[in-house]
Amino acid sequence: MAVTANQEKMEKIVALCKRRGFVFQSSEIYGGINGFWDYGPLGVTLRRTVEGLWWKYMVTDRDNIEGLDSTIICHPRVWHASGHVAQFSDLMVDCLECKKRFRDDQLQEKGVCPACGSKKMTEPREFNLMMKTYVGPVADEEHIAYLRAESCQPIFVDFDQVRMSSRQKLPFGIAQTGKAFRNEINPRFFTFRSREFVQMEMEFFCRDEESMTWYDYWHAERLKFYSEVLGIPVEKLKIHHHEKLAHYAKAALDIEFEFPFGWGEIEGIHHRGTWDMTRHAEYSGQNLQYFDQERNERYFPTVVETSCGLDRMILAVLCNAYDEDKAPTQKEGKEEDVRVVLRLAPILAPVQVAILPLSNKLNEKAEPLYSELRKSFRCDYDVTGNIGKRYRRQDEIGTPFCVTFDFDSVNDNAVTVRERDSMAQERVPLDQLKAYLAGKIIG
Ligand code: GAP
């Protein structure tokens, strides 16, 4: 089968992630484990940066959102109440010839194995996606516990604790970020569909008659986050309004990004009605109704949720940033070469400033500059290889600014700042460098 340009682009992004230590297969020396990914030095920096920006945008900058960090393993009744134990499943089919398993809804042709072409397939069967473990020394039915399949359920369970300790009144939200686990039948598209991933969720509790206004508000806010904070152009995003809704929901939509492998959901905005609170009240036997003092009335708050996957967001950021252009080369007989460049917004780049002394002899003067700049920015210090190669290494990981300390710097107290995208170079006096970079990086 011919490899399309988009497939090739995706393969290049995966290769770059591995080569430069953004993301690679978990347990690789044992042959890897399907659906699990490790984030290397640059990847973990990018991941923490994006998570931090989400937290600032959703929690720190708002008075009406509180944070939570709950456990991954909860009382198993939580997952009975949420409906996951009974219903969180996909229909799957097995190939009787090659023994591979597929999601029924992803088969191109019903009853034909996409791996070996056999027509000997089982009937579709339910396959629960919850991951199980045992709590305590006895591995029996009674001690089964589940790794959370979504990070939001503990928010509903802890609603009263958070509300009382923070003295919030409706409308207000509770947010948390953290790991979720799903035994996906068919993990694929790199980190897009993983079995262990991070979710960033916010549950907004309000009066039912105001819930659609809040739904529209959060829809607009979340789009703003992608374009204004992450720098993803709106034309690379698409809204998919759900036609089939859960019986308790008034609306639901997905925010999709155009990945090289096609449009894929990165975030869901869901009207969840009073479903979760009602179910937890029923299963726990606790009164979880909210007392509205203004109205002198008790009721279950209605919930509007914003739910995104951090790994999918990182993948969208990387796919959006990946580019190739032409740059001067030092190879003999060639003037230009293909340059791989990650056009990451400076606020996201794992390395924001690279300090590159032209020679080892300049270390004594250049190192103090590095020590000073790293107090304000994420910095790298690289003295190995010719300067052209060093620029390329930084371009490939998305470093927006390279500062070259050369022999003239010693006398004129200035350095050359090279901007990643335009490759334009500017001489900047050392005493103005920090302010110059801050203006470009922080804005
Ligand atoms: N609490 C609602 C909820 O979990 P969801 O649509 O199942 O809704 C929300 O998941 C987000 O979590 C998705 O938009 C996606 O970004 C992320 N996500 C879900 N399953 C994933 C998987 N297997 N791998 C990576 N991210 C996933």
PDB file of C-alpha atoms in Angstrom, residues 149-418:
ATOM      1  CA  ALA A 149     -11.597   5.116  33.889  1.00  0.00           C
ATOM      2  CA  GLU A 150     -12.223   8.861  34.073  1.00  0.00           C
ATOM      3  CA  SER A 151     -10.886  11.393  36.523  1.00  0.00           C
ATOM      4  CA  CYS A 152     -14.228  13.135  37.089  1.00  0.00           C
ATOM      5  CA  GLN A 153     -16.055  10.557  39.254  1.00  0.00           C
ATOM      6  CA  PRO A 154     -14.135  11.419  42.466  1.00  0.00           C
ATOM      7  CA  ILE A 155     -15.162  15.048  41.874  1.00  0.00           C
ATOM      8  CA  PHE A 156     -18.830  14.062  42.281  1.00  0.00           C
ATOM      9  CA  VAL A 157     -18.030  11.858  45.260  1.00  0.00           C
ATOM     10  CA  ASP A 158     -16.073  14.668  46.981  1.00  0.00           C
ATOM     11  CA  PHE A 159     -18.506  17.423  45.977  1.00  0.00           C
ATOM     12  CA  ASP A 160     -19.713  18.140  49.522  1.00  0.00           C
ATOM     13  CA  GLN A 161     -16.214  18.065  51.032  1.00  0.00           C
ATOM     14  CA  VAL A 162     -14.939  20.580  48.500  1.00  0.00           C
ATOM     15  CA  ARG A 163     -18.032  22.776  48.695  1.00  0.00           C
ATOM     16  CA  MET A 164     -17.978  22.987  52.486  1.00  0.00           C
ATOM     17  CA  SER A 165     -14.231  23.548  52.876  1.00  0.00           C
ATOM     18  CA  SER A 166     -14.105  26.203  50.142  1.00  0.00           C
ATOM     19  CA  ARG A 167     -17.462  27.819  51.118  1.00  0.00           C
ATOM     20  CA  GLN A 168     -18.473  27.962  47.444  1.00  0.00           C
ATOM     21  CA  LYS A 169     -22.050  28.498  46.364  1.00  0.00           C
ATOM     22  CA  LEU A 170     -23.595  27.535  43.018  1.00  0.00           C
ATOM     23  CA  PRO A 171     -22.544  28.126  40.333  1.00  0.00           C
ATOM     24  CA  PHE A 172     -18.998  26.820  40.796  1.00  0.00           C
ATOM     25  CA  GLY A 173     -16.698  24.149  39.434  1.00  0.00           C
ATOM     26  CA  ILE A 174     -14.209  21.530  40.629  1.00  0.00           C
ATOM     27  CA  ALA A 175     -11.221  20.577  38.480  1.00  0.00           C
ATOM     28  CA  GLN A 176      -8.677  17.819  38.570  1.00  0.00           C
ATOM     29  CA  THR A 177      -5.931  16.439  36.372  1.00  0.00           C
ATOM     30  CA  GLY A 178      -4.570  12.933  36.597  1.00  0.00           C
ATOM     31  CA  LYS A 179      -4.209   9.456  35.230  1.00  0.00           C
ATOM     32  CA  ALA A 180      -7.064   7.446  33.803  1.00  0.00           C
ATOM     33  CA  PHE A 181      -6.922   3.847  32.593  1.00  0.00           C
ATOM     34  CA  ARG A 182      -8.909   2.098  29.884  1.00  0.00           C
ATOM     35  CA  ASN A 183      -8.221  -1.358  28.549  1.00  0.00           C
ATOM     36  CA  GLU A 184      -8.691  -0.148  24.976  1.00  0.00           C
ATOM     37  CA  ILE A 185      -9.111  -3.008  22.535  1.00  0.00           C
ATOM     38  CA  ASN A 186      -7.182  -1.309  19.812  1.00  0.00           C
ATOM     39  CA  PRO A 187      -4.693   1.328  21.017  1.00  0.00           C
ATOM     40  CA  ARG A 188      -3.503   3.294  18.008  1.00  0.00           C
ATOM     41  CA  PHE A 189      -2.236   6.463  16.382  1.00  0.00           C
ATOM     42  CA  PHE A 190       0.744   6.816  18.714  1.00  0.00           C
ATOM     43  CA  THR A 191      -0.466   8.314  22.018  1.00  0.00           C
ATOM     44  CA  PHE A 192      -3.918   9.198  20.646  1.00  0.00           C
ATOM     45  CA  ARG A 193      -5.605   6.075  21.965  1.00  0.00           C
ATOM     46  CA  SER A 194      -3.606   4.800  24.935  1.00  0.00           C
ATOM     47  CA  ARG A 195      -4.450   2.514  27.812  1.00  0.00           C
ATOM     48  CA  GLU A 196      -2.958   4.828  30.438  1.00  0.00           C
ATOM     49  CA  PHE A 197      -3.361   8.569  29.885  1.00  0.00           C
ATOM     50  CA  VAL A 198      -3.876  11.854  31.679  1.00  0.00           C
ATOM     51  CA  GLN A 199      -7.223  13.625  31.735  1.00  0.00           C
ATOM     52  CA  MET A 200      -7.851  17.243  32.682  1.00  0.00           C
ATOM     53  CA  GLU A 201     -11.470  17.646  33.710  1.00  0.00           C
ATOM     54  CA  MET A 202     -13.650  20.321  35.219  1.00  0.00           C
ATOM     55  CA  GLU A 203     -17.170  19.698  36.481  1.00  0.00           C
ATOM     56  CA  PHE A 204     -19.259  22.850  36.749  1.00  0.00           C
ATOM     57  CA  PHE A 205     -22.237  22.677  39.152  1.00  0.00           C
ATOM     58  CA  CYS A 206     -25.153  25.015  38.500  1.00  0.00           C
ATOM     59  CA  ARG A 207     -28.919  25.489  38.541  1.00  0.00           C
ATOM     60  CA  ASP A 208     -30.587  23.499  35.798  1.00  0.00           C
ATOM     61  CA  GLU A 209     -32.208  26.516  34.115  1.00  0.00           C
ATOM     62  CA  GLU A 210     -28.776  28.172  33.765  1.00  0.00           C
ATOM     63  CA  SER A 211     -26.996  25.069  32.520  1.00  0.00           C
ATOM     64  CA  MET A 212     -27.229  25.746  28.765  1.00  0.00           C
ATOM     65  CA  THR A 213     -25.839  29.261  29.238  1.00  0.00           C
ATOM     66  CA  TRP A 214     -22.874  27.723  31.064  1.00  0.00           C
ATOM     67  CA  TYR A 215     -22.536  25.048  28.401  1.00  0.00           C
ATOM     68  CA  ASP A 216     -22.177  27.776  25.730  1.00  0.00           C
ATOM     69  CA  TYR A 217     -19.805  29.725  27.960  1.00  0.00           C
ATOM     70  CA  TRP A 218     -17.474  26.751  28.489  1.00  0.00           C
ATOM     71  CA  HIS A 219     -17.597  25.855  24.821  1.00  0.00           C
ATOM     72  CA  ALA A 220     -16.323  29.349  23.954  1.00  0.00           C
ATOM     73  CA  GLU A 221     -13.761  29.382  26.782  1.00  0.00           C
ATOM     74  CA  ARG A 222     -12.253  26.059  25.786  1.00  0.00           C
ATOM     75  CA  LEU A 223     -11.873  27.138  22.150  1.00  0.00           C
ATOM     76  CA  LYS A 224     -10.145  30.275  23.369  1.00  0.00           C
ATOM     77  CA  PHE A 225      -7.685  28.131  25.308  1.00  0.00           C
ATOM     78  CA  TYR A 226      -6.656  26.217  22.177  1.00  0.00           C
ATOM     79  CA  SER A 227      -6.186  29.275  20.017  1.00  0.00           C
ATOM     80  CA  GLU A 228      -4.923  31.884  22.478  1.00  0.00           C
ATOM     81  CA  VAL A 229      -2.911  29.767  24.912  1.00  0.00           C
ATOM     82  CA  LEU A 230      -1.718  26.804  22.834  1.00  0.00           C
ATOM     83  CA  GLY A 231      -1.519  28.714  19.545  1.00  0.00           C
ATOM     84  CA  ILE A 232      -3.543  26.155  17.561  1.00  0.00           C
ATOM     85  CA  PRO A 233      -5.288  27.938  14.666  1.00  0.00           C
ATOM     86  CA  VAL A 234      -9.098  27.694  14.721  1.00  0.00           C
ATOM     87  CA  GLU A 235      -9.156  26.266  11.184  1.00  0.00           C
ATOM     88  CA  LYS A 236      -7.404  23.162  12.538  1.00  0.00           C
ATOM     89  CA  LEU A 237     -10.254  22.677  15.025  1.00  0.00           C
ATOM     90  CA  LYS A 238     -13.756  21.427  14.347  1.00  0.00           C
ATOM     91  CA  ILE A 239     -16.818  21.091  16.545  1.00  0.00           C
ATOM     92  CA  HIS A 240     -18.806  17.904  16.395  1.00  0.00           C
ATOM     93  CA  HIS A 241     -22.212  18.267  18.062  1.00  0.00           C
ATOM     94  CA  HIS A 242     -23.528  14.896  19.286  1.00  0.00           C
ATOM     95  CA  GLU A 243     -26.830  13.894  17.805  1.00  0.00           C
ATOM     96  CA  LYS A 244     -27.344  10.863  20.016  1.00  0.00           C
ATOM     97  CA  LEU A 245     -27.472  12.024  23.619  1.00  0.00           C
ATOM     98  CA  ALA A 246     -27.615  10.168  26.927  1.00  0.00           C
ATOM     99  CA  HIS A 247     -31.159  10.332  28.306  1.00  0.00           C
ATOM    100  CA  TYR A 248     -30.134  12.781  31.078  1.00  0.00           C
ATOM    101  CA  ALA A 249     -28.107  15.167  28.865  1.00  0.00           C
ATOM    102  CA  LYS A 250     -29.269  18.303  27.086  1.00  0.00           C
ATOM    103  CA  ALA A 251     -26.203  18.642  24.821  1.00  0.00           C
ATOM    104  CA  ALA A 252     -22.709  17.344  24.107  1.00  0.00           C
ATOM    105  CA  LEU A 253     -19.935  18.250  21.699  1.00  0.00           C
ATOM    106  CA  ASP A 254     -16.396  17.238  20.823  1.00  0.00           C
ATOM    107  CA  ILE A 255     -13.578  19.600  19.940  1.00  0.00           C
ATOM    108  CA  GLU A 256     -11.645  17.838  17.184  1.00  0.00           C
ATOM    109  CA  PHE A 257      -8.174  18.540  15.809  1.00  0.00           C
ATOM    110  CA  GLU A 258      -6.970  17.737  12.316  1.00  0.00           C
ATOM    111  CA  PHE A 259      -4.209  15.173  12.973  1.00  0.00           C
ATOM    112  CA  PRO A 260      -2.185  13.748  10.041  1.00  0.00           C
ATOM    113  CA  PHE A 261      -4.302  10.567  10.412  1.00  0.00           C
ATOM    114  CA  GLY A 262      -7.575  12.539  10.250  1.00  0.00           C
ATOM    115  CA  TRP A 263      -9.893  14.487  12.549  1.00  0.00           C
ATOM    116  CA  GLY A 264      -9.777  13.238  16.144  1.00  0.00           C
ATOM    117  CA  GLU A 265     -11.442  14.283  19.406  1.00  0.00           C
ATOM    118  CA  ILE A 266      -9.224  16.097  21.884  1.00  0.00           C
ATOM    119  CA  GLU A 267     -11.899  17.380  24.243  1.00  0.00           C
ATOM    120  CA  GLY A 268     -15.530  16.808  25.110  1.00  0.00           C
ATOM    121  CA  ILE A 269     -17.970  19.356  26.570  1.00  0.00           C
ATOM    122  CA  HIS A 270     -20.830  17.460  28.124  1.00  0.00           C
ATOM    123  CA  HIS A 271     -24.073  18.434  29.773  1.00  0.00           C
ATOM    124  CA  ARG A 272     -24.359  15.643  32.369  1.00  0.00           C
ATOM    125  CA  GLY A 273     -27.646  16.722  33.939  1.00  0.00           C
ATOM    126  CA  THR A 274     -28.020  15.488  37.526  1.00  0.00           C
ATOM    127  CA  TRP A 275     -27.116  11.895  36.601  1.00  0.00           C
ATOM    128  CA  ASP A 276     -23.843  11.494  38.527  1.00  0.00           C
ATOM    129  CA  MET A 277     -24.950  13.240  41.700  1.00  0.00           C
ATOM    130  CA  THR A 278     -28.246  11.336  41.771  1.00  0.00           C
ATOM    131  CA  ARG A 279     -26.514   7.985  41.272  1.00  0.00           C
ATOM    132  CA  HIS A 280     -23.882   8.602  43.984  1.00  0.00           C
ATOM    133  CA  ALA A 281     -26.610   9.691  46.390  1.00  0.00           C
ATOM    134  CA  GLU A 282     -28.509   6.507  45.627  1.00  0.00           C
ATOM    135  CA  TYR A 283     -25.530   4.139  45.881  1.00  0.00           C
ATOM    136  CA  SER A 284     -23.957   5.763  48.971  1.00  0.00           C
ATOM    137  CA  GLY A 285     -27.204   6.432  50.794  1.00  0.00           C
ATOM    138  CA  GLN A 286     -25.991   9.993  51.519  1.00  0.00           C
ATOM    139  CA  ASN A 287     -28.000  13.124  50.934  1.00  0.00           C
ATOM    140  CA  LEU A 288     -25.959  14.886  48.241  1.00  0.00           C
ATOM    141  CA  GLN A 289     -28.542  17.535  47.404  1.00  0.00           C
ATOM    142  CA  TYR A 290     -27.419  21.131  47.472  1.00  0.00           C
ATOM    143  CA  PHE A 291     -29.233  23.574  49.745  1.00  0.00           C
ATOM    144  CA  ASP A 292     -29.899  26.789  47.811  1.00  0.00           C
ATOM    145  CA  GLN A 293     -30.212  29.470  50.514  1.00  0.00           C
ATOM    146  CA  GLU A 294     -31.584  32.116  48.157  1.00  0.00           C
ATOM    147  CA  ARG A 295     -34.437  29.852  47.176  1.00  0.00           C
ATOM    148  CA  ASN A 296     -34.688  27.937  50.425  1.00  0.00           C
ATOM    149  CA  GLU A 297     -34.764  24.764  48.386  1.00  0.00           C
ATOM    150  CA  ARG A 298     -32.812  21.480  48.084  1.00  0.00           C
ATOM    151  CA  TYR A 299     -31.935  19.961  44.723  1.00  0.00           C
ATOM    152  CA  PHE A 300     -29.265  18.068  42.809  1.00  0.00           C
ATOM    153  CA  PRO A 301     -27.073  20.527  40.900  1.00  0.00           C
ATOM    154  CA  THR A 302     -26.850  20.135  37.140  1.00  0.00           C
ATOM    155  CA  VAL A 303     -23.349  19.498  35.795  1.00  0.00           C
ATOM    156  CA  VAL A 304     -21.582  20.848  32.714  1.00  0.00           C
ATOM    157  CA  GLU A 305     -18.250  19.130  32.103  1.00  0.00           C
ATOM    158  CA  THR A 306     -15.136  20.055  30.135  1.00  0.00           C
ATOM    159  CA  SER A 307     -12.985  16.962  29.653  1.00  0.00           C
ATOM    160  CA  CYS A 308      -9.753  16.720  27.712  1.00  0.00           C
ATOM    161  CA  GLY A 309      -6.878  14.311  27.382  1.00  0.00           C
ATOM    162  CA  LEU A 310      -3.460  15.810  28.056  1.00  0.00           C
ATOM    163  CA  ASP A 311      -1.709  13.257  25.827  1.00  0.00           C
ATOM    164  CA  ARG A 312      -3.985  14.074  22.891  1.00  0.00           C
ATOM    165  CA  MET A 313      -3.449  17.772  23.525  1.00  0.00           C
ATOM    166  CA  ILE A 314       0.350  17.269  23.466  1.00  0.00           C
ATOM    167  CA  LEU A 315       0.026  15.247  20.265  1.00  0.00           C
ATOM    168  CA  ALA A 316      -2.061  18.028  18.698  1.00  0.00           C
ATOM    169  CA  VAL A 317       0.531  20.617  19.776  1.00  0.00           C
ATOM    170  CA  LEU A 318       3.367  18.543  18.264  1.00  0.00           C
ATOM    171  CA  CYS A 319       1.499  17.830  15.007  1.00  0.00           C
ATOM    172  CA  ASN A 320       0.573  21.501  14.710  1.00  0.00           C
ATOM    173  CA  ALA A 321       4.185  22.579  15.319  1.00  0.00           C
ATOM    174  CA  TYR A 322       5.976  20.085  13.047  1.00  0.00           C
ATOM    175  CA  ASP A 323       7.294  21.648   9.870  1.00  0.00           C
ATOM    176  CA  GLU A 324      10.046  21.317   7.289  1.00  0.00           C
ATOM    177  CA  ASP A 325      11.639  24.161   5.344  1.00  0.00           C
ATOM    178  CA  LYS A 326      14.967  25.026   3.771  1.00  0.00           C
ATOM    179  CA  ALA A 327      18.008  26.300   5.638  1.00  0.00           C
ATOM    180  CA  PRO A 328      21.652  27.003   4.721  1.00  0.00           C
ATOM    181  CA  THR A 329      23.836  23.919   4.973  1.00  0.00           C
ATOM    182  CA  GLN A 330      27.538  23.448   5.546  1.00  0.00           C
ATOM    183  CA  LYS A 331      27.589  20.272   3.481  1.00  0.00           C
ATOM    184  CA  GLU A 332      30.013  20.453   0.577  1.00  0.00           C
ATOM    185  CA  GLY A 333      28.471  21.210  -2.819  1.00  0.00           C
ATOM    186  CA  LYS A 334      25.103  22.119  -1.281  1.00  0.00           C
ATOM    187  CA  GLU A 335      23.724  25.496  -0.305  1.00  0.00           C
ATOM    188  CA  GLU A 336      20.460  24.454   1.265  1.00  0.00           C
ATOM    189  CA  ASP A 337      19.128  21.527   3.166  1.00  0.00           C
ATOM    190  CA  VAL A 338      15.734  20.427   4.499  1.00  0.00           C
ATOM    191  CA  ARG A 339      15.350  21.744   8.021  1.00  0.00           C
ATOM    192  CA  VAL A 340      13.044  20.060  10.547  1.00  0.00           C
ATOM    193  CA  VAL A 341      11.535  22.637  12.845  1.00  0.00           C
ATOM    194  CA  LEU A 342       8.970  22.518  15.634  1.00  0.00           C
ATOM    195  CA  ARG A 343       7.176  25.851  15.538  1.00  0.00           C
ATOM    196  CA  LEU A 344       6.078  25.698  19.170  1.00  0.00           C
ATOM    197  CA  ALA A 345       4.742  28.834  20.827  1.00  0.00           C
ATOM    198  CA  PRO A 346       7.649  30.172  22.972  1.00  0.00           C
ATOM    199  CA  ILE A 347       5.577  29.706  26.127  1.00  0.00           C
ATOM    200  CA  LEU A 348       5.326  25.945  25.382  1.00  0.00           C
ATOM    201  CA  ALA A 349       8.853  25.177  24.154  1.00  0.00           C
ATOM    202  CA  PRO A 350      10.705  22.772  26.492  1.00  0.00           C
ATOM    203  CA  VAL A 351      13.842  24.845  25.850  1.00  0.00           C
ATOM    204  CA  GLN A 352      13.096  28.535  25.424  1.00  0.00           C
ATOM    205  CA  VAL A 353      16.654  29.839  25.095  1.00  0.00           C
ATOM    206  CA  ALA A 354      19.786  27.961  24.017  1.00  0.00           C
ATOM    207  CA  ILE A 355      23.107  29.534  24.895  1.00  0.00           C
ATOM    208  CA  LEU A 356      25.730  28.570  22.325  1.00  0.00           C
ATOM    209  CA  PRO A 357      29.305  29.754  22.893  1.00  0.00           C
ATOM    210  CA  LEU A 358      31.174  29.705  19.614  1.00  0.00           C
ATOM    211  CA  SER A 359      34.168  27.991  21.195  1.00  0.00           C
ATOM    212  CA  ASN A 360      35.073  26.161  24.396  1.00  0.00           C
ATOM    213  CA  LYS A 361      37.442  29.017  25.082  1.00  0.00           C
ATOM    214  CA  LEU A 362      34.438  31.262  25.729  1.00  0.00           C
ATOM    215  CA  ASN A 363      32.914  29.045  28.438  1.00  0.00           C
ATOM    216  CA  GLU A 364      34.239  31.171  31.239  1.00  0.00           C
ATOM    217  CA  LYS A 365      32.230  34.165  30.000  1.00  0.00           C
ATOM    218  CA  ALA A 366      29.232  32.330  28.559  1.00  0.00           C
ATOM    219  CA  GLU A 367      28.443  30.069  31.540  1.00  0.00           C
ATOM    220  CA  PRO A 368      27.553  32.952  33.899  1.00  0.00           C
ATOM    221  CA  LEU A 369      25.132  34.176  31.213  1.00  0.00           C
ATOM    222  CA  TYR A 370      23.520  30.725  31.147  1.00  0.00           C
ATOM    223  CA  SER A 371      23.252  30.689  34.958  1.00  0.00           C
ATOM    224  CA  GLU A 372      21.600  34.098  34.876  1.00  0.00           C
ATOM    225  CA  LEU A 373      19.126  33.379  32.056  1.00  0.00           C
ATOM    226  CA  ARG A 374      17.977  30.024  33.457  1.00  0.00           C
ATOM    227  CA  LYS A 375      16.540  31.871  36.466  1.00  0.00           C
ATOM    228  CA  SER A 376      13.934  33.338  34.094  1.00  0.00           C
ATOM    229  CA  PHE A 377      13.629  30.881  31.175  1.00  0.00           C
ATOM    230  CA  ARG A 378      13.976  27.167  30.387  1.00  0.00           C
ATOM    231  CA  CYS A 379      17.535  27.125  29.017  1.00  0.00           C
ATOM    232  CA  ASP A 380      20.021  24.771  27.418  1.00  0.00           C
ATOM    233  CA  TYR A 381      23.785  25.210  27.098  1.00  0.00           C
ATOM    234  CA  ASP A 382      25.401  23.546  24.107  1.00  0.00           C
ATOM    235  CA  VAL A 383      29.018  23.854  23.099  1.00  0.00           C
ATOM    236  CA  THR A 384      29.410  20.727  20.915  1.00  0.00           C
ATOM    237  CA  GLY A 385      29.546  20.667  17.098  1.00  0.00           C
ATOM    238  CA  ASN A 386      29.592  23.470  14.598  1.00  0.00           C
ATOM    239  CA  ILE A 387      27.123  26.301  15.098  1.00  0.00           C
ATOM    240  CA  GLY A 388      24.972  25.269  12.095  1.00  0.00           C
ATOM    241  CA  LYS A 389      24.446  21.802  13.578  1.00  0.00           C
ATOM    242  CA  ARG A 390      23.663  23.262  16.958  1.00  0.00           C
ATOM    243  CA  TYR A 391      20.999  25.533  15.440  1.00  0.00           C
ATOM    244  CA  ARG A 392      19.445  22.506  13.749  1.00  0.00           C
ATOM    245  CA  ARG A 393      19.367  20.524  16.985  1.00  0.00           C
ATOM    246  CA  GLN A 394      17.535  23.398  18.655  1.00  0.00           C
ATOM    247  CA  ASP A 395      15.157  23.922  15.695  1.00  0.00           C
ATOM    248  CA  GLU A 396      14.161  20.272  15.863  1.00  0.00           C
ATOM    249  CA  ILE A 397      13.071  20.546  19.508  1.00  0.00           C
ATOM    250  CA  GLY A 398      11.335  23.891  18.997  1.00  0.00           C
ATOM    251  CA  THR A 399      13.752  26.250  20.803  1.00  0.00           C
ATOM    252  CA  PRO A 400      12.551  29.726  19.756  1.00  0.00           C
ATOM    253  CA  PHE A 401      15.785  31.615  20.543  1.00  0.00           C
ATOM    254  CA  CYS A 402      19.470  30.737  20.227  1.00  0.00           C
ATOM    255  CA  VAL A 403      21.956  33.105  21.833  1.00  0.00           C
ATOM    256  CA  THR A 404      25.424  32.885  20.298  1.00  0.00           C
ATOM    257  CA  PHE A 405      28.278  34.112  22.403  1.00  0.00           C
ATOM    258  CA  ASP A 406      31.218  34.813  20.069  1.00  0.00           C
ATOM    259  CA  PHE A 407      34.707  36.290  20.331  1.00  0.00           C
ATOM    260  CA  ASP A 408      33.367  39.830  19.735  1.00  0.00           C
ATOM    261  CA  SER A 409      30.987  39.416  22.697  1.00  0.00           C
ATOM    262  CA  VAL A 410      33.947  39.701  25.059  1.00  0.00           C
ATOM    263  CA  ASN A 411      34.685  43.208  23.778  1.00  0.00           C
ATOM    264  CA  ASP A 412      31.328  44.646  22.677  1.00  0.00           C
ATOM    265  CA  ASN A 413      29.247  43.056  25.466  1.00  0.00           C
ATOM    266  CA  ALA A 414      26.626  41.900  22.967  1.00  0.00           C
ATOM    267  CA  VAL A 415      25.420  38.545  21.641  1.00  0.00           C
ATOM    268  CA  THR A 416      23.684  37.336  18.493  1.00  0.00           C
ATOM    269  CA  VAL A 417      20.090  36.208  19.002  1.00  0.00           C
ATOM    270  CA  ARG A 418      18.743  33.926  16.273  1.00  0.00           C
TER     271      ARG A 418
END
